[in-house]
Structures are given as C-alpha cells and as structure tokens.
C-alpha positions as CSV (number, residue, x, y, z in Angstrom):
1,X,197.8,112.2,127.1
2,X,194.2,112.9,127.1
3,X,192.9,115.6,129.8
4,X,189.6,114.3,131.6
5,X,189.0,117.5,133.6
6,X,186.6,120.1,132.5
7,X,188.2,122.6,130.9
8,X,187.1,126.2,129.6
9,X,184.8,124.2,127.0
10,X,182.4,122.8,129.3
11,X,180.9,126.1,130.1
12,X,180.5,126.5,126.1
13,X,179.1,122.9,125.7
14,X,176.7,123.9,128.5
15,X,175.6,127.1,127.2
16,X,175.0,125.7,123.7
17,X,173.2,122.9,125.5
18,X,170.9,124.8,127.3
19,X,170.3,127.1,124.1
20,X,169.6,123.7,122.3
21,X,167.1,122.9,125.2
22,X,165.1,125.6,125.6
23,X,164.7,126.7,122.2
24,X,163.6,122.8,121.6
25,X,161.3,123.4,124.9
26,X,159.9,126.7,123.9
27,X,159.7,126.4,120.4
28,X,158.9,122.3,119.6
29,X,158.0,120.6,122.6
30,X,155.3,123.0,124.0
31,X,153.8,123.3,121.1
32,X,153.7,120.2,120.0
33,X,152.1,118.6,123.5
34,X,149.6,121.8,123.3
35,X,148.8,120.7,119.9
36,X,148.4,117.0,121.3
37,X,146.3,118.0,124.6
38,X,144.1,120.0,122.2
39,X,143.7,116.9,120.1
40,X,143.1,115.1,122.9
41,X,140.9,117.1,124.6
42,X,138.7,117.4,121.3
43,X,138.9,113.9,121.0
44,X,137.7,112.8,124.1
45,X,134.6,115.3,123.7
46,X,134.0,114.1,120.1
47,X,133.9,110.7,121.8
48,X,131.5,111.7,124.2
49,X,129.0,113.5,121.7
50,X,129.7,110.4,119.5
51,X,128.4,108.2,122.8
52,X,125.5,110.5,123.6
53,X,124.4,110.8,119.8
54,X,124.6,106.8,120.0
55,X,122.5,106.4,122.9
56,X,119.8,108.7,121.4
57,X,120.0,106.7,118.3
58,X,119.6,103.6,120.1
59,X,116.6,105.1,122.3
60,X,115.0,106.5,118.9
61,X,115.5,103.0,117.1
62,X,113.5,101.9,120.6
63,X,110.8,104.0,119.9
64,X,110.6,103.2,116.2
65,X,110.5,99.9,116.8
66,X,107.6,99.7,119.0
67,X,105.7,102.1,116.5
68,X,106.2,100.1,114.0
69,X,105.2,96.8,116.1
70,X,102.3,99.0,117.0
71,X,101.4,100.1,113.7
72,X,101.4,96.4,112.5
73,X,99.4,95.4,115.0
74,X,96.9,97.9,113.9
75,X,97.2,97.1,110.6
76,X,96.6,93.4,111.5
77,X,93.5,94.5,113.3
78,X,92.3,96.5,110.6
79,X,92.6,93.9,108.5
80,X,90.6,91.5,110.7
81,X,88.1,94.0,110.8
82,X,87.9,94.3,107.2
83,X,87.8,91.0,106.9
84,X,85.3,90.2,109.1
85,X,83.3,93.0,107.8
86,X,83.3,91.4,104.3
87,X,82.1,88.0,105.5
88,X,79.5,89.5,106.8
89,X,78.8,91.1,103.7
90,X,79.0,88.4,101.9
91,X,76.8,86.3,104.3
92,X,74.0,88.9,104.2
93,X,74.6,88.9,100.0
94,X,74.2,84.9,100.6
95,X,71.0,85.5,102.9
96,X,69.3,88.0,100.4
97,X,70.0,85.5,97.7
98,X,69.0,82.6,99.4
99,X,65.8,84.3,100.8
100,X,65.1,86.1,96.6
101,X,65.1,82.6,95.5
102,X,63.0,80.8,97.7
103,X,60.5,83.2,97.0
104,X,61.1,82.9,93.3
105,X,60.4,79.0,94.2
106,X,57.5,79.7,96.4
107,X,56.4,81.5,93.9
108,X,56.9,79.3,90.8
109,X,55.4,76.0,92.9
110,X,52.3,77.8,93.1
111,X,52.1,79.2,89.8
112,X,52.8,75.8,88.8
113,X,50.4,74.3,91.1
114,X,47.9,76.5,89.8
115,X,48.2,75.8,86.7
116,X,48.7,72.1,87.3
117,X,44.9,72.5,88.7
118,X,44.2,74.5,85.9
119,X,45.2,72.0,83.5
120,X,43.6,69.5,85.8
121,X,40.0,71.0,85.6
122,X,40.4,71.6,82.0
123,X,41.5,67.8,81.4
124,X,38.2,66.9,83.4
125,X,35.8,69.3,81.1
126,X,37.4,67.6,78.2
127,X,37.1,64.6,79.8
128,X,33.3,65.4,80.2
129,X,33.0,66.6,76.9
130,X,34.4,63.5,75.1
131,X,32.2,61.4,76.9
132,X,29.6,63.4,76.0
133,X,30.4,63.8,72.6
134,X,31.3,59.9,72.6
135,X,28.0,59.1,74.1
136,X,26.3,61.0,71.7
137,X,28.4,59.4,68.5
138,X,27.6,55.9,69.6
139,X,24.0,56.7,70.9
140,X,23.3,58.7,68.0
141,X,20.9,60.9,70.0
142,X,21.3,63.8,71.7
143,X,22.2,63.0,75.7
C-alpha cells in the first residue's frame, strides 16, 4: 500500500528545498536581475543621451542648412554683382571704343576732305596751267 501522509522525509525534502531556494535566490537570481536592472538602467540613459545627441544633431543640421542657403544666396549675389560689374565694364570698354573711333573718323573725313580740296585746288592750277600752256601752243604767242 502506498502511504500518502507526510512522513519523517518531508521535513528533509523541505530543508533541501529551501537550501535549493535560497542559494538559487542569493546566489543566481539577485544577481542576475541586479545585472539586468543595471543593463537596464544604462540602457535607458544611453537611450536618452542617444535622443538628446539626436536632437542636437538635428538642430545643428538646422543651422547648417540655413548657412549654407545663406551662403548661396550670397554667393548668388556676388555673382550678380560681378556680373553686373563686368557689363558695365564691358559697356564703358564699348563706349571708349566707340567714342576712339569716331574720332579716328572725324578725323580721317577731314584729313580726307582736306586733301580732297587740296587736290581740288591743285586740279584747278593745272587746269589753269593747261589752258594756258594750250592757249599758248595754239596761239603761238605768249598770253
């Protein structure tokens, strides 16, 4: 027949039992949830300075990006500038030009005119002479 009661080994079973359970308390479970709250714990503040170094990275990407949209606006003013500084360059260059050779013109029409009435008067003395000389041929006396 098989006895049900407790007997003198319950009181060994319990003892070796609560051995088992506080050396397993003591020496596995506390340590291992200290070990796990630790983790946890450093975790959670890694998280945070992971969140914080984030936001700062956003806010400096913020700032770089409107530097950088204001740098290129500058540089796209400059270059107007620059730009509009050169045509005007080259439109007093064109001026200068324009102005040098109209004198040169001015100059050259009446150098040609000059010598146009130059040539004009000394065509006429010729003229005068031929006739002269042609009078005098034909005439045969001295006019």
């Amino acid at each position: 027949m098989i006895d049900l009661l407790p007997n003198a080994t319950i009181v060994t079973q319990w003892v070796i039992f609560m051995t088992a359970f506080l050396v397993l308390h003591f020496g596995v479970f506390r340590p291992t949830l200290k070990i796990i709250e630790q983790r946890t714990s450093k975790t959670a503040g890694e998280k945070e300075t992971a969140r914080q170094l984030e936001e700062q990275s956003k806010a400096m990407e913020l700032v770089h990006s409107k530097k950088m949209e204001e740098a290129r606006l500058e540089g796209i003013r400059k270059k107007d500038v620059h730009r509009t500084n050169g045509e005007r360059f080259v439109e007093d260059l064109l001026k200068k030009a324009r102005a040098e050779i109209e004198q040169n013109m001015e100059r050259s029409r009446a150098e040609i005119d000059r010598q146009s009435k130059e040539a004009a008067l000394q065509l006429r003395q010729q003229a005068r002479e031929l006739g002269h000389d042609i009078a005098v041929k034909v005439l045969e006396r001295n006019i």
